[in-house]
Amino acid sequence: MTQTSPGRRGRPRGTSARQLELIALRLFTGQGFHETTVDQIAEAAGVSRRTFFRYFDAKSEVLWAEFDNEVTTIRAMLAETPEDLPVMVAVRQAVIAANHYRAEDVPELRMRMHLISTVPELAASATVHYDAWERAIAEFVGRRTGQPGDSLYPLAAGRATLAACRAAYERWSARADADLTHYLDAALRALAAGFGDTALTTEPDPGSGSESGGVSARSTRRPRRPSAR
């Protein structure tokens, strides 16, 4: 019978990026982000430093595991969206579904968002994750509108959707008893008034603008007053 050395360190069964994220969150909250080392996170998880870096490129990446899972969920839900569902309705439903949290998980979510918004190193690491989130929306909008995902309308829709969701998160974080999905729903419904199917536009032709700043008078519309309904 083969015996395992009691001093051997490795990845315990069941160790995952999610578990490392939860351990790191606890340590960051208890002793501070800068005061916590990768070695401390790895030791608390019972894994080696090398194993930690198999999951994350840097300490600043460890709190993004759940966010990246959200992007995966949104992509999967949008891929199954019925063709007759309006674009921004589909986006709103997918985003809200991906952000349903159990009551016992809300404190963890609030702590993570607080750290990301207050620790400069964590905020600086957001770009690549936000880009992935925006691309998930932009590629869906592109498929539904017959445009490349990196063209103007899909990109604008993706980035505006993320901005609306970040605003919802910010306002939600200031209310201890608030329901995050209510804020997301309100923000995305307001956004849909500007990015609904009737507002579909193609990317401007660089040579079609007027001489006064390149804006065609035919494409300039007075903003509509939001409906009170």
PDB file of C-alpha atoms in Angstrom:
ATOM      1  CA  MET A   1       0.000   0.000   0.000  1.00  0.00           C
ATOM      2  CA  THR A   2       1.367   3.398  -0.975  1.00  0.00           C
ATOM      3  CA  GLN A   3       1.673   5.868   1.868  1.00  0.00           C
ATOM      4  CA  THR A   4       1.409   9.611   1.491  1.00  0.00           C
ATOM      5  CA  SER A   5       4.004  11.702   3.269  1.00  0.00           C
ATOM      6  CA  PRO A   6       2.323  13.667   6.092  1.00  0.00           C
ATOM      7  CA  GLY A   7       4.416  16.729   5.261  1.00  0.00           C
ATOM      8  CA  ARG A   8       3.386  16.898   1.631  1.00  0.00           C
ATOM      9  CA  ARG A   9       1.464  20.007   0.614  1.00  0.00           C
ATOM     10  CA  GLY A  10      -0.800  20.142  -2.370  1.00  0.00           C
ATOM     11  CA  ARG A  11      -4.265  21.159  -3.453  1.00  0.00           C
ATOM     12  CA  PRO A  12      -6.842  19.612  -1.101  1.00  0.00           C
ATOM     13  CA  ARG A  13      -9.801  17.958  -2.719  1.00  0.00           C
ATOM     14  CA  GLY A  14     -12.446  20.561  -3.473  1.00  0.00           C
ATOM     15  CA  THR A  15     -10.171  23.590  -3.410  1.00  0.00           C
ATOM     16  CA  SER A  16     -11.432  26.100  -5.952  1.00  0.00           C
ATOM     17  CA  ALA A  17     -11.076  29.697  -7.014  1.00  0.00           C
ATOM     18  CA  ARG A  18     -14.294  30.380  -5.130  1.00  0.00           C
ATOM     19  CA  GLN A  19     -12.881  29.015  -1.870  1.00  0.00           C
ATOM     20  CA  LEU A  20      -9.701  31.032  -2.253  1.00  0.00           C
ATOM     21  CA  GLU A  21     -11.809  34.124  -2.909  1.00  0.00           C
ATOM     22  CA  LEU A  22     -13.819  33.616   0.286  1.00  0.00           C
ATOM     23  CA  ILE A  23     -10.688  33.081   2.370  1.00  0.00           C
ATOM     24  CA  ALA A  24      -9.013  36.141   0.865  1.00  0.00           C
ATOM     25  CA  LEU A  25     -12.136  38.225   1.462  1.00  0.00           C
ATOM     26  CA  ARG A  26     -12.135  37.231   5.121  1.00  0.00           C
ATOM     27  CA  LEU A  27      -8.454  38.107   5.514  1.00  0.00           C
ATOM     28  CA  PHE A  28      -8.729  41.384   3.590  1.00  0.00           C
ATOM     29  CA  THR A  29     -11.681  42.433   5.729  1.00  0.00           C
ATOM     30  CA  GLY A  30     -10.051  41.410   8.992  1.00  0.00           C
ATOM     31  CA  GLN A  31      -6.530  42.719   8.550  1.00  0.00           C
ATOM     32  CA  GLY A  32      -6.497  44.835   5.388  1.00  0.00           C
ATOM     33  CA  PHE A  33      -5.691  44.185   1.739  1.00  0.00           C
ATOM     34  CA  HIS A  34      -2.097  45.392   1.823  1.00  0.00           C
ATOM     35  CA  GLU A  35      -1.414  43.622   5.117  1.00  0.00           C
ATOM     36  CA  THR A  36      -2.519  40.267   3.682  1.00  0.00           C
ATOM     37  CA  THR A  37      -0.014  38.233   1.677  1.00  0.00           C
ATOM     38  CA  VAL A  38      -0.521  35.519  -0.909  1.00  0.00           C
ATOM     39  CA  ASP A  39       1.288  33.136   1.435  1.00  0.00           C
ATOM     40  CA  GLN A  40      -1.266  33.847   4.169  1.00  0.00           C
ATOM     41  CA  ILE A  41      -4.171  33.181   1.804  1.00  0.00           C
ATOM     42  CA  ALA A  42      -2.585  29.951   0.575  1.00  0.00           C
ATOM     43  CA  GLU A  43      -1.818  28.779   4.101  1.00  0.00           C
ATOM     44  CA  ALA A  44      -5.367  29.477   5.280  1.00  0.00           C
ATOM     45  CA  ALA A  45      -6.666  27.455   2.318  1.00  0.00           C
ATOM     46  CA  GLY A  46      -4.227  24.624   2.936  1.00  0.00           C
ATOM     47  CA  VAL A  47      -2.584  24.948  -0.467  1.00  0.00           C
ATOM     48  CA  SER A  48       0.795  25.993  -1.768  1.00  0.00           C
ATOM     49  CA  ARG A  49       1.701  29.402  -3.122  1.00  0.00           C
ATOM     50  CA  ARG A  50       2.118  27.753  -6.524  1.00  0.00           C
ATOM     51  CA  THR A  51      -1.438  26.430  -6.376  1.00  0.00           C
ATOM     52  CA  PHE A  52      -2.740  29.920  -5.627  1.00  0.00           C
ATOM     53  CA  PHE A  53      -1.072  31.233  -8.773  1.00  0.00           C
ATOM     54  CA  ARG A  54      -2.644  28.471 -10.848  1.00  0.00           C
ATOM     55  CA  TYR A  55      -5.939  30.198 -10.169  1.00  0.00           C
ATOM     56  CA  PHE A  56      -4.927  33.857 -10.008  1.00  0.00           C
ATOM     57  CA  ASP A  57      -2.189  35.924 -11.619  1.00  0.00           C
ATOM     58  CA  ALA A  58      -1.965  38.289  -8.655  1.00  0.00           C
ATOM     59  CA  LYS A  59      -3.413  38.969  -5.221  1.00  0.00           C
ATOM     60  CA  SER A  60      -5.508  41.768  -6.711  1.00  0.00           C
ATOM     61  CA  GLU A  61      -7.282  39.229  -8.948  1.00  0.00           C
ATOM     62  CA  VAL A  62      -8.606  37.028  -6.169  1.00  0.00           C
ATOM     63  CA  LEU A  63     -11.840  38.960  -5.521  1.00  0.00           C
ATOM     64  CA  TRP A  64     -12.972  38.760  -9.140  1.00  0.00           C
ATOM     65  CA  ALA A  65     -13.809  35.036  -9.285  1.00  0.00           C
ATOM     66  CA  GLU A  66     -17.499  35.537  -8.539  1.00  0.00           C
ATOM     67  CA  PHE A  67     -17.729  38.476 -10.934  1.00  0.00           C
ATOM     68  CA  ASP A  68     -16.229  36.350 -13.717  1.00  0.00           C
ATOM     69  CA  ASN A  69     -18.788  33.641 -12.953  1.00  0.00           C
ATOM     70  CA  GLU A  70     -21.486  36.277 -13.367  1.00  0.00           C
ATOM     71  CA  VAL A  71     -20.163  37.082 -16.846  1.00  0.00           C
ATOM     72  CA  THR A  72     -20.296  33.385 -17.741  1.00  0.00           C
ATOM     73  CA  THR A  73     -23.881  33.161 -16.482  1.00  0.00           C
ATOM     74  CA  ILE A  74     -24.957  36.229 -18.451  1.00  0.00           C
ATOM     75  CA  ARG A  75     -23.398  34.835 -21.640  1.00  0.00           C
ATOM     76  CA  ALA A  76     -25.172  31.510 -21.186  1.00  0.00           C
ATOM     77  CA  MET A  77     -28.543  33.123 -20.542  1.00  0.00           C
ATOM     78  CA  LEU A  78     -28.270  35.479 -23.512  1.00  0.00           C
ATOM     79  CA  ALA A  79     -27.363  32.546 -25.760  1.00  0.00           C
ATOM     80  CA  GLU A  80     -30.729  30.958 -24.906  1.00  0.00           C
ATOM     81  CA  THR A  81     -32.813  34.117 -25.281  1.00  0.00           C
ATOM     82  CA  PRO A  82     -35.852  33.797 -27.593  1.00  0.00           C
ATOM     83  CA  GLU A  83     -35.403  35.734 -30.815  1.00  0.00           C
ATOM     84  CA  ASP A  84     -38.635  37.662 -30.343  1.00  0.00           C
ATOM     85  CA  LEU A  85     -37.587  39.126 -26.991  1.00  0.00           C
ATOM     86  CA  PRO A  86     -36.443  42.767 -27.346  1.00  0.00           C
ATOM     87  CA  VAL A  87     -32.691  43.175 -27.041  1.00  0.00           C
ATOM     88  CA  MET A  88     -32.526  45.291 -23.906  1.00  0.00           C
ATOM     89  CA  VAL A  89     -35.296  43.326 -22.213  1.00  0.00           C
ATOM     90  CA  ALA A  90     -33.182  40.213 -22.725  1.00  0.00           C
ATOM     91  CA  VAL A  91     -30.131  41.985 -21.327  1.00  0.00           C
ATOM     92  CA  ARG A  92     -32.039  43.235 -18.290  1.00  0.00           C
ATOM     93  CA  GLN A  93     -33.467  39.805 -17.515  1.00  0.00           C
ATOM     94  CA  ALA A  94     -30.080  38.098 -17.841  1.00  0.00           C
ATOM     95  CA  VAL A  95     -28.290  40.640 -15.652  1.00  0.00           C
ATOM     96  CA  ILE A  96     -30.944  40.484 -12.943  1.00  0.00           C
ATOM     97  CA  ALA A  97     -31.001  36.677 -12.965  1.00  0.00           C
ATOM     98  CA  ALA A  98     -27.209  36.590 -12.597  1.00  0.00           C
ATOM     99  CA  ASN A  99     -27.409  38.952  -9.611  1.00  0.00           C
ATOM    100  CA  HIS A 100     -29.921  37.099  -7.467  1.00  0.00           C
ATOM    101  CA  TYR A 101     -28.145  36.472  -4.178  1.00  0.00           C
ATOM    102  CA  ARG A 102     -29.325  34.527  -1.179  1.00  0.00           C
ATOM    103  CA  ALA A 103     -29.865  36.670   1.901  1.00  0.00           C
ATOM    104  CA  GLU A 104     -26.940  34.999   3.677  1.00  0.00           C
ATOM    105  CA  ASP A 105     -24.600  35.896   0.783  1.00  0.00           C
ATOM    106  CA  VAL A 106     -25.409  39.613   0.721  1.00  0.00           C
ATOM    107  CA  PRO A 107     -22.918  40.639   3.467  1.00  0.00           C
ATOM    108  CA  GLU A 108     -20.138  38.946   1.495  1.00  0.00           C
ATOM    109  CA  LEU A 109     -21.183  40.789  -1.664  1.00  0.00           C
ATOM    110  CA  ARG A 110     -21.213  44.115   0.163  1.00  0.00           C
ATOM    111  CA  MET A 111     -17.735  43.497   1.599  1.00  0.00           C
ATOM    112  CA  ARG A 112     -16.353  42.588  -1.805  1.00  0.00           C
ATOM    113  CA  MET A 113     -17.831  45.657  -3.475  1.00  0.00           C
ATOM    114  CA  HIS A 114     -16.549  47.879  -0.657  1.00  0.00           C
ATOM    115  CA  LEU A 115     -13.012  46.563  -1.048  1.00  0.00           C
ATOM    116  CA  ILE A 116     -13.057  46.882  -4.836  1.00  0.00           C
ATOM    117  CA  SER A 117     -14.265  50.478  -4.615  1.00  0.00           C
ATOM    118  CA  THR A 118     -11.899  51.607  -1.847  1.00  0.00           C
ATOM    119  CA  VAL A 119      -8.608  49.760  -2.486  1.00  0.00           C
ATOM    120  CA  PRO A 120      -6.811  51.405  -5.448  1.00  0.00           C
ATOM    121  CA  GLU A 121      -4.996  48.213  -6.439  1.00  0.00           C
ATOM    122  CA  LEU A 122      -8.270  46.309  -6.643  1.00  0.00           C
ATOM    123  CA  ALA A 123      -9.966  49.118  -8.553  1.00  0.00           C
ATOM    124  CA  ALA A 124      -7.067  49.171 -11.016  1.00  0.00           C
ATOM    125  CA  SER A 125      -7.514  45.457 -11.691  1.00  0.00           C
ATOM    126  CA  ALA A 126     -11.148  45.975 -12.705  1.00  0.00           C
ATOM    127  CA  THR A 127     -10.528  46.904 -16.338  1.00  0.00           C
ATOM    128  CA  VAL A 128     -10.051  43.440 -17.803  1.00  0.00           C
ATOM    129  CA  HIS A 129     -13.082  42.075 -15.930  1.00  0.00           C
ATOM    130  CA  TYR A 130     -15.316  44.986 -16.869  1.00  0.00           C
ATOM    131  CA  ASP A 131     -14.193  44.597 -20.486  1.00  0.00           C
ATOM    132  CA  ALA A 132     -15.280  40.947 -20.444  1.00  0.00           C
ATOM    133  CA  TRP A 133     -18.668  41.944 -19.015  1.00  0.00           C
ATOM    134  CA  GLU A 134     -19.141  44.628 -21.671  1.00  0.00           C
ATOM    135  CA  ARG A 135     -18.141  42.215 -24.446  1.00  0.00           C
ATOM    136  CA  ALA A 136     -20.717  39.683 -23.284  1.00  0.00           C
ATOM    137  CA  ILE A 137     -23.442  42.289 -23.811  1.00  0.00           C
ATOM    138  CA  ALA A 138     -21.942  43.797 -26.968  1.00  0.00           C
ATOM    139  CA  GLU A 139     -21.555  40.441 -28.701  1.00  0.00           C
ATOM    140  CA  PHE A 140     -25.164  39.542 -27.923  1.00  0.00           C
ATOM    141  CA  VAL A 141     -26.412  42.908 -29.209  1.00  0.00           C
ATOM    142  CA  GLY A 142     -24.252  42.461 -32.292  1.00  0.00           C
ATOM    143  CA  ARG A 143     -25.727  39.035 -33.031  1.00  0.00           C
ATOM    144  CA  ARG A 144     -29.272  40.292 -32.602  1.00  0.00           C
ATOM    145  CA  THR A 145     -28.779  43.394 -34.752  1.00  0.00           C
ATOM    146  CA  GLY A 146     -26.612  41.835 -37.441  1.00  0.00           C
ATOM    147  CA  GLN A 147     -23.616  44.016 -36.621  1.00  0.00           C
ATOM    148  CA  PRO A 148     -20.080  43.161 -35.491  1.00  0.00           C
ATOM    149  CA  GLY A 149     -19.812  43.018 -31.721  1.00  0.00           C
ATOM    150  CA  ASP A 150     -17.088  45.653 -31.794  1.00  0.00           C
ATOM    151  CA  SER A 151     -19.057  48.167 -33.871  1.00  0.00           C
ATOM    152  CA  LEU A 152     -20.574  51.325 -32.427  1.00  0.00           C
ATOM    153  CA  TYR A 153     -24.090  50.313 -31.379  1.00  0.00           C
ATOM    154  CA  PRO A 154     -23.180  47.017 -29.681  1.00  0.00           C
ATOM    155  CA  LEU A 155     -20.184  48.586 -27.937  1.00  0.00           C
ATOM    156  CA  ALA A 156     -22.245  51.540 -26.753  1.00  0.00           C
ATOM    157  CA  ALA A 157     -24.965  49.218 -25.482  1.00  0.00           C
ATOM    158  CA  GLY A 158     -22.440  47.049 -23.637  1.00  0.00           C
ATOM    159  CA  ARG A 159     -20.637  49.926 -21.994  1.00  0.00           C
ATOM    160  CA  ALA A 160     -23.807  51.820 -21.141  1.00  0.00           C
ATOM    161  CA  THR A 161     -25.275  48.685 -19.581  1.00  0.00           C
ATOM    162  CA  LEU A 162     -22.232  48.214 -17.376  1.00  0.00           C
ATOM    163  CA  ALA A 163     -22.347  51.886 -16.362  1.00  0.00           C
ATOM    164  CA  ALA A 164     -26.024  51.564 -15.422  1.00  0.00           C
ATOM    165  CA  CYS A 165     -25.297  48.449 -13.371  1.00  0.00           C
ATOM    166  CA  ARG A 166     -22.373  50.081 -11.590  1.00  0.00           C
ATOM    167  CA  ALA A 167     -24.651  53.003 -10.697  1.00  0.00           C
ATOM    168  CA  ALA A 168     -27.196  50.518  -9.346  1.00  0.00           C
ATOM    169  CA  TYR A 169     -24.510  48.792  -7.278  1.00  0.00           C
ATOM    170  CA  GLU A 170     -23.314  52.122  -5.893  1.00  0.00           C
ATOM    171  CA  ARG A 171     -26.767  53.205  -4.783  1.00  0.00           C
ATOM    172  CA  TRP A 172     -27.568  49.748  -3.423  1.00  0.00           C
ATOM    173  CA  SER A 173     -24.380  49.684  -1.356  1.00  0.00           C
ATOM    174  CA  ALA A 174     -25.515  52.847   0.429  1.00  0.00           C
ATOM    175  CA  ARG A 175     -28.760  51.200   1.578  1.00  0.00           C
ATOM    176  CA  ALA A 176     -28.374  48.432   4.149  1.00  0.00           C
ATOM    177  CA  ASP A 177     -31.845  46.993   3.577  1.00  0.00           C
ATOM    178  CA  ALA A 178     -32.048  47.418  -0.196  1.00  0.00           C
ATOM    179  CA  ASP A 179     -32.647  44.674  -2.762  1.00  0.00           C
ATOM    180  CA  LEU A 180     -29.946  44.811  -5.430  1.00  0.00           C
ATOM    181  CA  THR A 181     -32.206  43.455  -8.163  1.00  0.00           C
ATOM    182  CA  HIS A 182     -34.647  46.339  -7.669  1.00  0.00           C
ATOM    183  CA  TYR A 183     -31.876  48.832  -8.360  1.00  0.00           C
ATOM    184  CA  LEU A 184     -30.633  46.894 -11.370  1.00  0.00           C
ATOM    185  CA  ASP A 185     -34.151  46.611 -12.754  1.00  0.00           C
ATOM    186  CA  ALA A 186     -34.789  50.350 -12.386  1.00  0.00           C
ATOM    187  CA  ALA A 187     -31.443  51.339 -13.920  1.00  0.00           C
ATOM    188  CA  LEU A 188     -31.762  48.983 -16.887  1.00  0.00           C
ATOM    189  CA  ARG A 189     -35.373  49.928 -17.598  1.00  0.00           C
ATOM    190  CA  ALA A 190     -34.297  53.559 -17.770  1.00  0.00           C
ATOM    191  CA  LEU A 191     -31.406  52.638 -20.041  1.00  0.00           C
ATOM    192  CA  ALA A 192     -33.673  50.650 -22.358  1.00  0.00           C
ATOM    193  CA  ALA A 193     -35.586  53.826 -23.159  1.00  0.00           C
ATOM    194  CA  GLY A 194     -32.483  55.005 -24.978  1.00  0.00           C
ATOM    195  CA  PHE A 195     -31.163  51.671 -26.256  1.00  0.00           C
ATOM    196  CA  GLY A 196     -34.397  49.951 -27.217  1.00  0.00           C
ATOM    197  CA  ASP A 197     -34.939  48.309 -30.579  1.00  0.00           C
ATOM    198  CA  THR A 198     -36.450  51.484 -32.050  1.00  0.00           C
ATOM    199  CA  ALA A 199     -33.201  53.347 -31.382  1.00  0.00           C
ATOM    200  CA  LEU A 200     -31.134  50.948 -33.490  1.00  0.00           C
ATOM    201  CA  THR A 201     -28.480  52.780 -35.444  1.00  0.00           C
ATOM    202  CA  THR A 202     -25.568  51.749 -37.585  1.00  0.00           C
ATOM    203  CA  GLU A 203     -22.060  53.086 -37.279  1.00  0.00           C
ATOM    204  CA  PRO A 204     -21.714  56.501 -38.978  1.00  0.00           C
ATOM    205  CA  ASP A 205     -19.977  56.714 -42.324  1.00  0.00           C
ATOM    206  CA  PRO A 206     -16.832  58.824 -41.732  1.00  0.00           C
ATOM    207  CA  GLY A 207     -17.449  60.682 -45.001  1.00  0.00           C
ATOM    208  CA  SER A 208     -21.129  61.430 -44.505  1.00  0.00           C
ATOM    209  CA  GLY A 209     -20.923  64.120 -41.812  1.00  0.00           C
ATOM    210  CA  SER A 210     -21.456  67.805 -42.416  1.00  0.00           C
ATOM    211  CA  GLU A 211     -18.617  70.303 -42.473  1.00  0.00           C
ATOM    212  CA  SER A 212     -19.582  71.635 -39.051  1.00  0.00           C
ATOM    213  CA  GLY A 213     -17.920  69.057 -36.841  1.00  0.00           C
ATOM    214  CA  GLY A 214     -18.896  66.018 -38.911  1.00  0.00           C
ATOM    215  CA  VAL A 215     -22.439  65.749 -37.534  1.00  0.00           C
ATOM    216  CA  SER A 216     -25.125  65.174 -40.112  1.00  0.00           C
ATOM    217  CA  ALA A 217     -28.210  67.299 -39.597  1.00  0.00           C
ATOM    218  CA  ARG A 218     -30.341  64.384 -40.770  1.00  0.00           C
ATOM    219  CA  SER A 219     -29.103  62.142 -37.970  1.00  0.00           C
ATOM    220  CA  THR A 220     -29.493  64.710 -35.202  1.00  0.00           C
ATOM    221  CA  ARG A 221     -32.611  64.144 -33.144  1.00  0.00           C
ATOM    222  CA  ARG A 222     -33.983  66.061 -30.212  1.00  0.00           C
ATOM    223  CA  PRO A 223     -33.854  63.812 -27.115  1.00  0.00           C
ATOM    224  CA  ARG A 224     -37.254  62.466 -26.210  1.00  0.00           C
ATOM    225  CA  ARG A 225     -38.638  63.292 -22.802  1.00  0.00           C
ATOM    226  CA  PRO A 226     -38.765  60.077 -20.712  1.00  0.00           C
ATOM    227  CA  SER A 227     -42.227  58.633 -20.360  1.00  0.00           C
ATOM    228  CA  ALA A 228     -43.792  58.966 -16.942  1.00  0.00           C
ATOM    229  CA  ARG A 229     -45.320  55.518 -17.230  1.00  0.00           C
TER     230      ARG A 229
END
